[in-house]
């Protein structure tokens, strides 16, 4: 099938059957109807080619509005070259005007019969296919003859195939309806726009593009084959970020399409073109009253024209919008620029009078050339205020438009505040500069303090505590003594600045006694259990608002105290709240910290997803080099190291800001220093890694932080010293971290320290340390650290010569590492297993492959929503059997229940093989059968 007939298999089958019947002497007539661009002409050309290949004679005609005054013009195109109809044409000319303007209105019956008889004589030599394109433009006498012929084709080997465009009136509508009524219902073929799949196939065939750009073109054209083809030839891609309905006019447009559409609109009546242009301005579901007002025509005429536009297929009847967005763009471009701006202004005025939404009115004001009424600027600012959270770029455009046309003095401060608010969500460094200038001009003390607090927060996010402090001190000098509430906020902000720059002394500046104790005990590593209780109290709603600085202090303390799952639940809630608020900085903070929590839980894929999301948001506001941007890179580097992907880790290091030098040692930057040091050690640059870890340790010491749960830099230091064969120093560092972890008392931190000490140790001491680490970590929600402990224990057992225990530990470490996607650890474990004389199971190369076939089958059915009892009935096993298999699957996949199975068995995955019964019932054997089988 040629490319023009994508998605037309059923229609082509009907025509093929008609051609086959004609070869048997039975003629027929068919009418192909559709809106502009659905491929009616291409369908005729395909039918002609098919008939020609079958030995049929092809007679074709194309009707045109410019030839409607020529009587029998279409018939002459069809039959003028046939010798058998020559006599008929002589009679027609001899009749004195049958073919001339002003001749008799109705040809006599003899002439019509003679032309049909001549066609019949020609058909005796070979079957004939008659095609008439655009039959709605045929002259009246040709329509009369076509209807005359259609009623006499039963015994003639002739096929008449005509096309009609929807919505265009005929010269004689009654004759056209008579032809249509003579067509069998199954041969009245309606061509519609292509289905999405057929349109994608057509686009991919015409132009081999990536799926995304092809899908965008299909959306632009609505699947119309003609529009899609023209777009592929002239504008293969749509500008990034532009929606199909965007009237910006960007990008190339097919000029030939526009001319055809303009001709069609002019034929639809005196107001067709004006109403269509006005509709391209409005775009929203069209209101006839507003359209009439824009065009200056009566509402009745506007309604009538809208009906014609709907019948012609330009508008969608259900939604009263353009069926094909690209046509709306073509018409929009055809409006002169000056007229376009004025129409937008008038549309905004009329829509305001009719109670349209403020957002829709603002969209028109945005494209107006002048705002000459006071309400226009106020409306733009009001709409921008509501858009700041969900669409800061759109709000910025509205504010700039209002400022360009002059903001009244009483609204100038409000406009500037909105502009700064949008900048915070678009360009954080630029917002700091703008807010600095704005705060300097503030006269009201309360306003000055508010702006200073906002400015200090932005400077902290840009890792500039000095400027944050300076902004607050300037506000104090300029405004004097603040009120008690403002004074409390200032003290809290000065405390944040000191914590950020590392000059905070525990107990100073924090009014909340619980928070003071929390910070002190967390930093000094004193009693994880007590810290966990304090953190739980602080996190209790409504004591501390979600997302506040105090809330994050308590959340991180809870995480470091070992309550990883509870921290994860709190972070899930904070992410939802951050997205609901819509502030880019809060969303980035939530995703970055949740990535850290997911890393502690061993969920590498989830940790990477959160960190990537945070980094993407921070990059969009030019803040990825600061604050939590360092944390996101730290998480991504750690994930890459666990996966054994050193190339990704190296690329992240190359993109990171300078790690040493004059850069401030801010809090999240310490995490990046730690991760970068580990990565450099893995990449064979242990000495450079030691330098970074030493800098990290110095900064932690300066801040008074000795808790190994916060950053296990001594364990990492021990690993790098081991790689340089400095065993004594490695053991010393690991031993020091173990002592600190014992004081802290959290199993996760102590198990991690014991693992590092076992790796640096030897003999029975290393064996005891590793076994103790395994014992501590097994019940914790930290499977990744547990897998490392299993590996260390297996290595220690191998060095002690206990082969059986070695293989047991390493096989288990291999299983856990595979379930987490920690490919780097899997490779190390399997290498150690080979050294122990074991052999990794080659079938266990992915998370799902850890399951036995039976466990996989049961897990997949559970993921698809079947209950345990339903699975048992389907597989004909006991309920306890199903529960046992699911329990084993949960353990191997490191998940907590069936609700997490969808991660491994998604609903759109290929179905499992045919159900295999876990228990095959035996048939009862007769005594004779028992003898034979015996």
XYZ file of N, CA and C in Angstrom, residues 399 434 582 588 611 714 844 908 911:
27
model
N 4.511 40.494 33.969
C 5.044 41.641 34.709
C 5.832 42.549 33.778
N 18.651 41.871 42.319
C 17.455 42.707 42.250
C 16.918 43.017 43.639
N 4.952 24.734 45.248
C 5.444 25.115 43.933
C 6.715 25.935 43.926
N 13.607 21.612 45.422
C 14.975 21.106 45.254
C 15.529 20.610 46.582
N 17.958 12.892 43.297
C 19.089 13.810 43.134
C 19.082 14.457 41.751
N 36.328 8.930 58.445
C 37.458 8.124 58.917
C 37.444 6.739 58.266
N 21.880 -15.490 38.020
C 21.508 -14.402 38.908
C 22.272 -13.143 38.512
N 2.723 -2.859 32.478
C 2.848 -2.895 31.022
C 3.911 -3.873 30.547
N 3.452 -10.296 29.489
C 2.846 -11.262 30.415
C 3.746 -12.453 30.653
